[in-house]
Amino acid sequence: MAAAADRPWPAMARQAWRDLLPFPGRFGLAWRVALLCALVAAVAMLYKVPEAAIGCYLVIFIARPDGAECVGQGIGLIILAGVVVLAMAPLIAATADNPMLRIAILALLSFVFVFLGAASQLGEIGSIIGLVIAFVLTLVDQLPAGEIATRGLLYAWQMAAMPMALMIVFNIVLGTPPHRLLRRTVAERLVAAADALALSPAAAPGRLAAPLAEGISADGQKVMLARLFHTAPSAEVTWLSGAARTSYQLLLAVAALPAGMTEETRAQLADHCRKAAGHVSAGRRPEAPQTDAAPESETPVDPTPVSTAQAAVTAAFAGLARADGGTRAVAPKPPFLAVDAFTNPDYQRYALKTTAAAIICYLTYSLIGWQGIHTAMITCYVAALGTTAETVHKLALRISGCLLGAGLGFFSILFVIPHLESVGGLMVLVFLGILPAAWISSGSERISYAGVQVGLAFLLTILNGFAPSLDMSAGRDRIVGILLGNLVVYLIFTGIWPKSAVLDVRARLSRALDALARLAAQEPAERAQAVDDASLVETEAEKARQQLLLLPFEPAWQRPTRMRIARLDALIADVRAALPVLLFAGASSPDISVHFARAAEEVGRGSGGDLPDMSEADGDPGVLAALVRRIERLAAG
């Protein structure tokens, strides 16, 4: 990490190239998104639905590999858009002749929905609703109040509902069902476990890091959608629900296997993992292994990490062969509002800064009479994120994607659109232009937003009105608006209540250490089954690591020293290394639990205070105790 801190940009360029490489399902998602955007553009042209580019943008923004998730989000957005648009009618009538009151209502509603998006399970949908509200209220400047209350509101609803309706039908026919994605996840985890077992003990953690960092929260959502939409028989969904948790537990157990295990034993376990993955990929349950190991219910006297971790691997194989996939446990449903929704000022500050940026952009283009750059306000809702590093990173993706998409659009205006003679030709153009954008957007979060922006800028350039456009000035204005919005968001988010990514890193590490404290307080049998807390440790540690990688995007005065970055990186590595060792430790560890809890408090405060050293009497003087001592020192630094 220290080398990366000294020369971050070459490392980022190499990572960006790796993020552009193909992976299973990527091309399938890309062509489906491109085809759906082509259909949305064609319907908008034929039936004169306004803002076709924004409709296509919603498709790219919401598209997911899971077809059922797309259907659910589409239905939810249509309903929400209808409710919001209907509720806007009396507000428009009351504020048509009072611009100051209209701006005040716009600011209030924008703050509420952006806040809910940040502090609740509503997520990005909250910002989209805020954007729809702002879009409708700003139409008052362009149309008479009577037309706004009828035609304008209808246009706003059509803009959101038409692409979502097409997305629903499209995914019902061509979407990938959630149970198939879940089966693929289980098979990939088994292959990852086999690969790790085939590697040397020193190299195995690197192969397991990525699948462990994904966690299991997405698995629970896929199970829920599969049951809600009945995409597979109930028995299959029940098996997949248990198998997803069991396969994740298998990864944790493989990570905890000792370096002293014989190569023959590791090879046997790897062979069974590959056979099980083949059965899962073929749609069958794996077969239970023939082993003389003690059954899961029997606990050896004075178990060691060797026996407990290896027994957990064998138990996972046996569980995958059962009708319930190894467990009937389900992940707890998270509350709608975050626990600290009303006590953490970051949520309110984020909503205030986003709303302020949007209003500044709105006033700017209204006062200078340049309505063509209204994309500046849209930018504020889709580019703002919690920390300064995240926001600047997203702005960089937005600007680079914007320029690339605009270049594709202007090239199409000059050399392609003059030769188009039908809507079919326009569909082909949209498909070919969106295909690379969808490829990028289907990648990791490090680059996905650039793909969304490539698609939006391309569509804004070629789709103006209800026919292919040769007017380059409209595309120019919209690109200028995007750049203006980027500038305003950057100035506000770096100048007012700037939040360093380090604060988010510390908060996430604190949550991970709290989860380790809960695990350490449990009895060994319960701890080995506590997959939810184990997943929380892995996902929070990975998110903390990703935040550290974004630090070069922060202003130099806001970034921490290289020494602090190195200490946090080492702390993340030790937290992840402690998890498998703790999970399969052979005794309860109440004293270690106390140390983890105090380390969580210290790293969350970032006070740099001193913690008492852990003596060997506090627990096992082996690997786990050494990790806890290191974690304490790093947390207090």
XYZ file of C-alpha atoms in Angstrom:
637
model
C 0.000 0.000 0.000
C 2.895 2.333 0.655
C 4.114 1.924 -2.900
C 0.610 2.519 -4.163
C 0.414 5.678 -2.077
C 3.649 6.968 -3.630
C 2.576 6.240 -7.214
C -1.221 5.778 -7.174
C -2.106 6.668 -10.760
C -0.241 3.871 -12.619
C -1.792 1.368 -10.187
C -5.239 2.844 -10.834
C -4.717 2.644 -14.589
C -3.782 -1.033 -14.324
C -6.821 -1.693 -12.125
C -9.084 0.137 -14.594
C -7.789 -2.067 -17.411
C -8.486 -5.191 -15.334
C -11.996 -3.874 -14.640
C -12.643 -3.685 -18.389
C -11.830 -7.354 -18.996
C -14.700 -9.798 -19.609
C -16.237 -11.975 -16.921
C -19.133 -14.486 -17.041
C -22.407 -12.752 -17.852
C -20.916 -9.354 -18.698
C -21.554 -9.415 -22.439
C -25.049 -10.799 -21.903
C -25.966 -7.916 -19.634
C -24.342 -5.373 -21.985
C -26.254 -6.429 -25.100
C -29.545 -6.645 -23.220
C -29.129 -3.088 -21.890
C -28.158 -1.820 -25.359
C -31.142 -3.521 -26.998
C -33.537 -2.210 -24.351
C -32.235 1.348 -24.828
C -32.754 0.974 -28.588
C -36.372 -0.086 -27.951
C -36.931 2.832 -25.552
C -35.569 5.303 -28.127
C -37.783 3.844 -30.854
C -40.948 4.002 -28.724
C -40.109 7.572 -27.676
C -39.723 8.616 -31.319
C -42.907 6.871 -32.489
C -45.181 7.951 -29.627
C -43.545 11.301 -28.898
C -42.495 10.582 -25.325
C -40.289 13.490 -24.185
C -36.708 13.280 -22.926
C -35.922 9.917 -24.520
C -32.301 10.279 -23.459
C -33.284 10.516 -19.780
C -35.508 7.460 -20.177
C -32.602 5.459 -21.610
C -30.386 6.795 -18.827
C -32.776 5.331 -16.241
C -32.477 1.951 -17.970
C -28.654 2.028 -17.859
C -28.664 3.326 -14.271
C -31.069 0.712 -12.900
C -30.097 -2.309 -15.025
C -28.843 -5.276 -12.980
C -27.851 -8.846 -13.889
C -30.876 -10.111 -11.950
C -33.955 -9.881 -14.187
C -36.349 -10.161 -11.234
C -34.597 -7.283 -9.471
C -35.026 -5.141 -12.591
C -38.720 -6.036 -12.709
C -39.176 -5.161 -9.037
C -37.327 -1.865 -9.342
C -39.253 -0.991 -12.486
C -42.603 -1.594 -10.787
C -41.506 0.372 -7.730
C -40.266 3.328 -9.772
C -43.481 3.502 -11.835
C -45.562 3.568 -8.657
C -43.320 6.120 -6.953
C -43.204 8.334 -10.022
C -46.995 8.243 -10.260
C -47.450 9.168 -6.609
C -44.862 11.952 -6.794
C -46.235 13.427 -10.007
C -49.827 13.425 -8.699
C -48.707 15.042 -5.465
C -46.951 17.768 -7.445
C -50.155 19.144 -9.023
C -51.353 21.130 -5.966
C -47.790 22.323 -5.279
C -47.469 23.676 -8.805
C -50.840 25.419 -8.569
C -49.848 27.001 -5.251
C -46.386 28.166 -6.365
C -46.902 29.060 -10.033
C -46.865 32.796 -9.297
C -44.405 32.700 -6.396
C -40.880 31.710 -7.514
C -39.369 32.070 -4.036
C -41.937 29.728 -2.502
C -41.381 27.248 -5.338
C -37.620 27.243 -4.742
C -38.188 26.773 -1.010
C -40.476 23.773 -1.619
C -38.024 22.357 -4.160
C -35.221 22.646 -1.587
C -37.303 21.051 1.185
C -38.503 18.080 -0.859
C -35.075 17.598 -2.399
C -33.480 17.549 1.060
C -36.025 15.020 2.383
C -35.642 12.514 -0.456
C -31.866 12.809 -0.769
C -31.635 12.351 3.008
C -33.843 9.241 2.829
C -31.734 7.907 -0.013
C -28.590 8.256 2.094
C -29.986 7.116 5.458
C -32.381 4.319 4.474
C -32.826 1.263 2.292
C -34.352 3.544 -0.377
C -30.822 4.157 -1.665
C -30.369 5.675 -5.101
C -34.126 5.727 -5.699
C -34.326 8.608 -3.201
C -32.072 10.795 -5.362
C -34.059 9.826 -8.480
C -37.295 10.937 -6.811
C -35.637 14.200 -5.788
C -34.525 14.648 -9.390
C -38.066 14.057 -10.728
C -39.489 16.600 -8.270
C -36.895 19.197 -9.222
C -37.446 18.536 -12.941
C -41.218 19.035 -12.642
C -40.960 22.198 -10.558
C -38.443 23.781 -12.929
C -40.834 23.225 -15.838
C -42.925 26.079 -14.435
C -40.387 28.501 -15.912
C -40.970 27.156 -19.420
C -44.702 26.413 -19.633
C -47.840 28.124 -18.325
C -49.143 26.792 -15.019
C -52.168 25.180 -16.671
C -49.996 23.221 -19.066
C -47.600 22.237 -16.290
C -50.470 20.771 -14.270
C -51.549 18.617 -17.228
C -49.071 18.240 -20.058
C -45.935 18.812 -17.975
C -46.886 16.315 -15.278
C -47.922 13.776 -17.882
C -44.601 14.205 -19.655
C -42.696 13.755 -16.396
C -44.584 10.538 -15.622
C -44.144 9.236 -19.175
C -40.429 9.987 -19.026
C -40.052 7.598 -16.064
C -42.857 5.093 -16.661
C -42.352 4.208 -20.345
C -38.755 2.918 -20.064
C -39.573 1.115 -16.818
C -42.589 -0.608 -18.420
C -40.413 -1.761 -21.318
C -37.743 -2.927 -18.876
C -40.310 -5.004 -16.996
C -41.552 -6.754 -20.144
C -38.032 -7.139 -21.517
C -36.702 -8.789 -18.352
C -39.686 -11.086 -18.029
C -38.825 -12.413 -21.506
C -35.011 -12.164 -21.643
C -33.818 -11.424 -18.109
C -31.654 -13.817 -16.112
C -33.715 -15.215 -13.183
C -32.317 -14.812 -9.649
C -32.136 -18.531 -8.896
C -29.799 -19.043 -11.866
C -27.518 -16.254 -10.638
C -27.566 -17.736 -7.151
C -26.623 -21.164 -8.510
C -23.751 -19.549 -10.410
C -22.581 -17.860 -7.184
C -22.533 -21.158 -5.283
C -20.564 -22.837 -8.081
C -18.061 -19.959 -8.233
C -17.464 -20.198 -4.476
C -16.794 -23.911 -4.742
C -14.331 -23.313 -7.588
C -12.626 -20.569 -5.557
C -12.307 -22.963 -2.607
C -10.813 -25.628 -4.884
C -8.327 -23.154 -6.356
C -7.274 -21.998 -2.888
C -6.755 -25.584 -1.743
C -4.604 -26.254 -4.810
C -2.392 -23.248 -4.068
C 0.240 -22.969 -1.382
C -1.062 -21.882 2.046
C 0.621 -18.499 1.585
C -1.113 -17.838 -1.764
C -4.549 -19.234 -0.838
C -5.862 -16.102 0.973
C -5.389 -14.047 -2.199
C -7.691 -16.380 -4.140
C -10.348 -16.271 -1.409
C -10.261 -12.503 -0.824
C -12.612 -11.475 -3.660
C -15.426 -14.025 -3.093
C -15.312 -13.438 0.664
C -15.447 -9.648 0.187
C -18.716 -9.982 -1.764
C -20.520 -11.130 1.386
C -23.946 -12.770 1.461
C -26.361 -9.821 1.549
C -26.997 -10.061 -2.206
C -27.764 -13.784 -1.809
C -30.656 -13.066 0.525
C -32.109 -10.565 -1.934
C -31.941 -13.104 -4.765
C -33.690 -15.711 -2.618
C -36.438 -13.223 -1.762
C -36.941 -12.295 -5.431
C -36.961 -15.941 -6.530
C -39.706 -16.686 -4.021
C -41.638 -13.499 -4.759
C -41.706 -14.043 -8.536
C -41.729 -17.883 -8.378
C -38.848 -18.188 -10.821
C -38.042 -21.727 -9.643
C -39.720 -24.540 -7.664
C -39.856 -23.934 -3.922
C -37.631 -26.932 -3.187
C -34.902 -25.590 -5.463
C -35.076 -22.115 -3.926
C -34.898 -23.641 -0.424
C -31.775 -25.587 -1.389
C -30.159 -22.543 -2.995
C -30.905 -20.415 0.070
C -29.067 -22.835 2.336
C -26.342 -23.634 -0.186
C -25.445 -19.974 -0.576
C -24.766 -19.648 3.156
C -23.043 -23.029 3.352
C -20.746 -22.267 0.400
C -19.727 -18.991 2.054
C -19.035 -20.841 5.292
C -16.933 -23.282 3.259
C -14.770 -20.406 2.009
C -14.211 -19.247 5.580
C -13.280 -22.755 6.688
C -10.833 -23.184 3.810
C -9.240 -19.850 4.763
C -8.749 -21.199 8.301
C -7.085 -24.479 7.295
C -3.590 -24.655 8.796
C -0.433 -24.463 6.750
C 0.635 -27.831 8.162
C -2.125 -29.787 6.436
C -0.751 -32.417 4.089
C -0.837 -31.836 0.351
C -2.744 -35.102 -0.106
C -5.563 -33.942 2.173
C -5.769 -30.555 0.465
C -5.858 -32.245 -2.938
C -8.721 -34.521 -1.844
C -10.715 -31.560 -0.554
C -10.013 -29.575 -3.738
C -11.174 -32.498 -5.886
C -14.435 -32.727 -3.988
C -14.963 -28.958 -4.342
C -14.578 -29.212 -8.117
C -16.943 -32.176 -8.349
C -19.498 -30.327 -6.233
C -19.154 -27.228 -8.443
C -19.812 -29.369 -11.507
C -22.984 -30.794 -9.949
C -24.215 -27.330 -8.965
C -23.539 -25.888 -12.424
C -25.485 -28.789 -13.959
C -28.480 -28.056 -11.719
C -27.988 -30.969 -9.322
C -27.211 -31.257 -5.632
C -23.646 -32.383 -4.845
C -23.049 -35.788 -3.363
C -21.952 -36.118 0.242
C -18.278 -37.145 0.595
C -17.307 -40.526 1.959
C -15.285 -39.677 5.059
C -14.437 -41.072 8.417
C -14.497 -37.625 9.979
C -16.683 -37.088 13.018
C -20.200 -35.902 12.227
C -21.034 -32.249 12.628
C -22.860 -32.786 15.907
C -19.816 -34.368 17.576
C -17.183 -32.072 19.033
C -13.752 -33.560 19.742
C -12.275 -33.080 23.162
C -9.897 -30.116 23.211
C -10.389 -29.364 19.499
C -7.594 -27.614 17.629
C -7.856 -25.206 14.673
C -6.803 -28.127 12.455
C -9.688 -30.350 13.521
C -12.355 -27.654 13.725
C -11.639 -26.006 10.361
C -11.288 -29.325 8.551
C -14.434 -30.627 10.243
C -16.241 -27.468 9.080
C -15.153 -28.143 5.479
C -16.452 -31.717 5.685
C -19.673 -30.533 7.323
C -20.171 -28.002 4.522
C -19.855 -30.766 1.907
C -22.440 -32.834 3.775
C -24.722 -29.811 4.121
C -24.674 -29.091 0.398
C -25.963 -32.615 -0.200
C -29.020 -32.051 1.999
C -32.374 -30.797 0.766
C -32.003 -27.551 2.735
C -28.501 -26.864 1.399
C -26.980 -27.210 4.844
C -29.086 -24.722 6.819
C -32.518 -23.162 6.998
C -31.195 -19.999 8.611
C -32.034 -16.743 6.825
C -30.283 -13.421 6.942
C -31.927 -10.852 9.254
C -33.739 -8.075 7.427
C -32.006 -4.726 7.858
C -34.139 -1.862 9.244
C -35.474 0.654 6.739
C -33.660 3.547 8.432
C -30.025 3.396 9.460
C -29.486 3.107 13.207
C -27.767 6.512 13.277
C -30.087 8.188 10.750
C -30.967 11.070 13.092
C -27.800 11.177 15.188
C -25.135 11.150 12.477
C -24.917 14.649 10.941
C -23.268 13.305 7.777
C -26.637 12.321 6.295
C -28.134 15.785 6.774
C -24.984 17.475 5.515
C -24.915 15.306 2.418
C -28.554 16.122 1.631
C -27.966 19.833 2.245
C -24.892 19.972 0.011
C -26.598 18.071 -2.813
C -29.678 20.296 -2.643
C -27.579 23.464 -2.474
C -25.603 22.430 -5.563
C -28.804 21.685 -7.495
C -30.389 25.039 -6.596
C -27.222 26.953 -7.465
C -27.191 25.321 -10.901
C -30.907 25.990 -11.382
C -30.537 29.666 -10.472
C -27.468 30.002 -12.682
C -29.028 28.821 -15.923
C -32.341 30.526 -15.127
C -30.776 33.928 -14.463
C -28.595 33.855 -17.577
C -31.457 32.506 -19.682
C -29.607 29.411 -20.917
C -32.103 26.577 -20.402
C -30.093 24.289 -22.658
C -27.643 23.602 -19.826
C -30.339 22.271 -17.475
C -28.317 19.025 -17.243
C -26.238 20.903 -14.661
C -28.975 20.362 -12.089
C -29.348 16.685 -13.020
C -25.626 16.231 -12.490
C -25.885 17.320 -8.865
C -28.267 14.476 -7.984
C -26.310 11.732 -9.704
C -22.708 12.780 -8.982
C -22.800 13.515 -5.244
C -21.559 10.873 -2.795
C -20.764 10.671 0.893
C -17.037 11.407 1.057
C -14.942 13.941 -0.827
C -12.835 11.187 -2.411
C -15.926 9.301 -3.634
C -17.468 12.472 -5.047
C -14.319 13.605 -6.865
C -13.757 10.082 -8.175
C -17.310 10.016 -9.504
C -16.846 13.472 -11.022
C -13.722 12.243 -12.803
C -15.671 9.291 -14.164
C -18.536 11.577 -15.150
C -16.307 14.057 -17.002
C -14.296 11.395 -18.826
C -17.442 9.449 -19.699
C -19.189 12.639 -20.752
C -16.409 13.633 -23.137
C -16.178 10.131 -24.618
C -19.960 9.863 -25.056
C -20.188 13.341 -26.553
C -17.401 12.463 -28.988
C -19.328 9.382 -30.107
C -22.462 11.481 -30.434
C -20.858 14.229 -32.518
C -19.210 11.613 -34.742
C -22.656 10.050 -35.280
C -24.172 13.438 -36.165
C -21.487 14.122 -38.734
C -21.162 10.718 -40.385
C -24.087 8.434 -39.482
C -27.343 10.285 -38.817
C -27.460 12.009 -42.264
C -27.752 8.525 -43.801
C -30.523 7.247 -41.513
C -33.900 6.806 -43.181
C -36.015 4.991 -40.562
C -36.541 4.356 -36.883
C -34.883 0.977 -37.409
C -31.679 2.726 -38.422
C -31.853 4.862 -35.290
C -32.286 1.725 -33.180
C -29.136 0.216 -34.682
C -27.218 3.428 -33.953
C -28.426 3.520 -30.340
C -27.621 -0.164 -29.874
C -24.061 0.203 -31.187
C -23.458 3.390 -29.195
C -24.821 1.998 -25.916
C -23.108 -1.401 -26.181
C -19.642 -0.151 -25.047
C -21.283 2.102 -22.459
C -23.208 -0.865 -21.027
C -20.033 -2.967 -21.042
C -18.286 -0.386 -18.865
C -21.287 0.197 -16.591
C -21.635 -3.541 -15.917
C -18.165 -3.607 -14.350
C -17.099 -2.866 -10.802
C -18.072 0.288 -8.944
C -14.606 1.657 -9.673
C -15.552 2.297 -13.326
C -19.269 1.576 -13.744
C -20.414 5.185 -13.513
C -18.178 6.164 -16.436
C -20.195 3.758 -18.588
C -23.464 5.298 -17.426
C -22.120 8.707 -18.377
C -20.865 7.570 -21.784
C -24.379 6.377 -22.569
C -26.103 9.500 -21.260
C -23.842 11.949 -23.104
C -24.162 9.953 -26.339
C -27.967 9.889 -26.086
C -28.251 13.557 -25.091
C -26.252 14.435 -28.192
C -28.203 12.431 -30.789
C -31.724 12.408 -29.297
C -33.277 15.889 -29.250
C -37.004 16.077 -29.861
C -38.811 13.245 -31.606
C -36.403 12.468 -34.419
C -32.676 11.923 -34.905
C -31.069 15.309 -34.461
C -28.400 17.002 -36.568
C -28.302 19.996 -34.216
C -24.919 19.972 -32.529
C -25.708 23.031 -30.432
C -28.194 21.104 -28.282
C -25.606 18.433 -27.550
C -23.020 21.125 -26.844
C -25.345 22.858 -24.364
C -26.066 19.661 -22.478
C -22.391 18.779 -22.228
C -21.660 22.289 -20.926
C -24.404 21.727 -18.346
C -22.793 18.499 -17.173
C -19.422 20.210 -16.800
C -21.015 23.118 -14.901
C -22.751 20.708 -12.532
C -19.466 18.898 -11.943
C -17.747 22.161 -11.062
C -20.457 23.238 -8.610
C -20.553 19.833 -6.899
C -16.753 19.795 -6.588
C -16.619 23.268 -5.029
C -19.387 22.540 -2.538
C -18.303 19.059 -1.507
C -14.656 20.039 -1.044
C -15.358 23.438 0.528
C -18.329 22.837 2.856
C -18.191 20.099 5.515
C -15.640 18.083 3.556
C -15.628 14.487 4.717
C -12.393 12.618 4.210
C -12.531 9.008 3.114
C -10.448 8.207 6.202
C -13.479 8.900 8.402
C -15.485 6.364 6.429
C -12.602 3.881 6.642
C -12.527 4.222 10.430
C -16.309 3.874 10.725
C -16.298 0.708 8.634
C -13.385 -0.786 10.547
C -15.195 -0.016 13.789
C -18.244 -1.964 12.567
C -16.021 -4.856 11.475
C -14.285 -4.977 14.864
C -17.633 -4.848 16.665
C -18.701 -7.898 14.629
C -15.464 -9.669 15.617
C -16.206 -8.831 19.254
C -19.645 -10.414 18.952
C -18.136 -13.509 17.346
C -15.483 -13.858 20.044
C -18.147 -13.741 22.763
C -19.994 -16.755 21.325
C -19.413 -20.413 22.013
C -17.350 -22.208 19.322
C -20.292 -24.144 17.857
C -22.434 -20.990 17.528
C -19.528 -18.908 16.234
C -18.781 -21.270 13.351
C -22.383 -20.847 12.171
C -22.472 -17.038 12.534
C -22.164 -16.408 8.807
C -23.909 -13.011 8.912
C -21.373 -11.423 11.262
C -18.513 -13.038 9.357
C -19.871 -11.615 6.101
C -20.180 -8.205 7.748
C -16.502 -8.269 8.732
C -15.424 -9.115 5.196
C -17.660 -6.614 3.392
C -16.891 -3.725 5.736
C -13.161 -4.405 5.533
C -13.319 -4.502 1.729
C -15.292 -1.245 1.571
C -12.740 0.344 3.873
C -9.962 -0.817 1.551
C -11.756 0.630 -1.478
C -12.077 3.977 0.322
C -8.337 3.993 0.978
C -7.699 3.491 -2.734
C -9.756 6.628 -3.476
C -7.646 8.899 -1.252
C -5.568 10.280 -4.193
C -8.770 11.962 -5.405
C -8.966 14.102 -2.275
C -7.349 17.556 -2.133
C -3.782 17.314 -0.848
C -4.551 19.301 2.305
C -7.293 16.851 3.263
C -5.385 13.607 2.693
C -3.739 11.869 5.677
C -0.041 11.114 5.797
C 1.359 8.037 4.088
C 2.131 6.574 7.509
C -1.527 6.795 8.582
C -2.638 5.262 5.303
C -0.170 2.395 5.763
C -1.384 1.791 9.343
C -5.018 1.678 8.238
C -4.160 -0.675 5.385
C -2.332 -2.964 7.798
C -5.296 -2.826 10.176
C -7.663 -3.879 7.389
C -5.394 -6.815 6.520
C -5.190 -7.931 10.160
C -8.960 -7.674 10.673
C -9.534 -9.928 7.666
C -6.796 -12.330 8.763
C -8.270 -12.605 12.278
C -11.724 -13.629 11.071
C -11.135 -17.249 9.942
C -8.781 -17.906 12.858
C -11.404 -16.672 15.332
C -14.323 -18.476 13.680
C -12.776 -21.913 14.153
C -10.899 -21.369 17.404
C -11.521 -24.256 19.751
C -12.599 -22.287 22.824
C -14.705 -19.293 23.752
C -12.794 -16.009 23.930
C -14.566 -13.489 26.203
C -11.321 -11.626 26.935
C -10.528 -11.336 23.236
C -14.055 -10.047 22.711
C -13.342 -7.200 25.130
C -10.158 -6.304 23.277
C -11.947 -6.269 19.913
C -14.698 -4.055 21.348
C -12.195 -1.564 22.752
C -10.251 -1.525 19.495
C -13.529 -0.805 17.660
C -14.179 2.139 19.966
C -10.678 3.530 19.485
C -10.587 3.218 15.714
C -14.073 4.716 15.464
C -13.025 7.751 17.493
C -9.657 8.010 15.792
C -8.315 9.465 19.031
C -4.980 7.684 18.921
C -5.196 6.784 22.588
C -3.270 3.981 24.257
C -4.820 0.582 24.826
C -3.543 -1.862 27.419
C -1.476 -4.638 25.912
C -2.993 -8.087 25.857
C -1.224 -10.542 28.105
C -0.952 -14.222 27.335
C -3.348 -14.886 30.196
C -6.077 -13.195 28.203
C -6.357 -16.106 25.784
C -4.486 -18.347 23.433
C -0.888 -17.119 23.079
C -0.922 -18.266 19.458
C -1.867 -16.720 16.126
C -5.150 -15.153 17.253
C -3.604 -13.448 20.282
C -0.791 -12.062 18.141
C -3.316 -10.675 15.643
C -5.352 -9.071 18.422
C -2.247 -7.390 19.845
C -1.357 -5.995 16.428
C -4.923 -4.809 15.845
C -4.878 -3.006 19.193
C -1.647 -1.200 18.401
C -2.835 -0.174 14.931
C -6.264 0.938 16.208
C -4.645 3.184 18.790
C -2.316 4.756 16.235
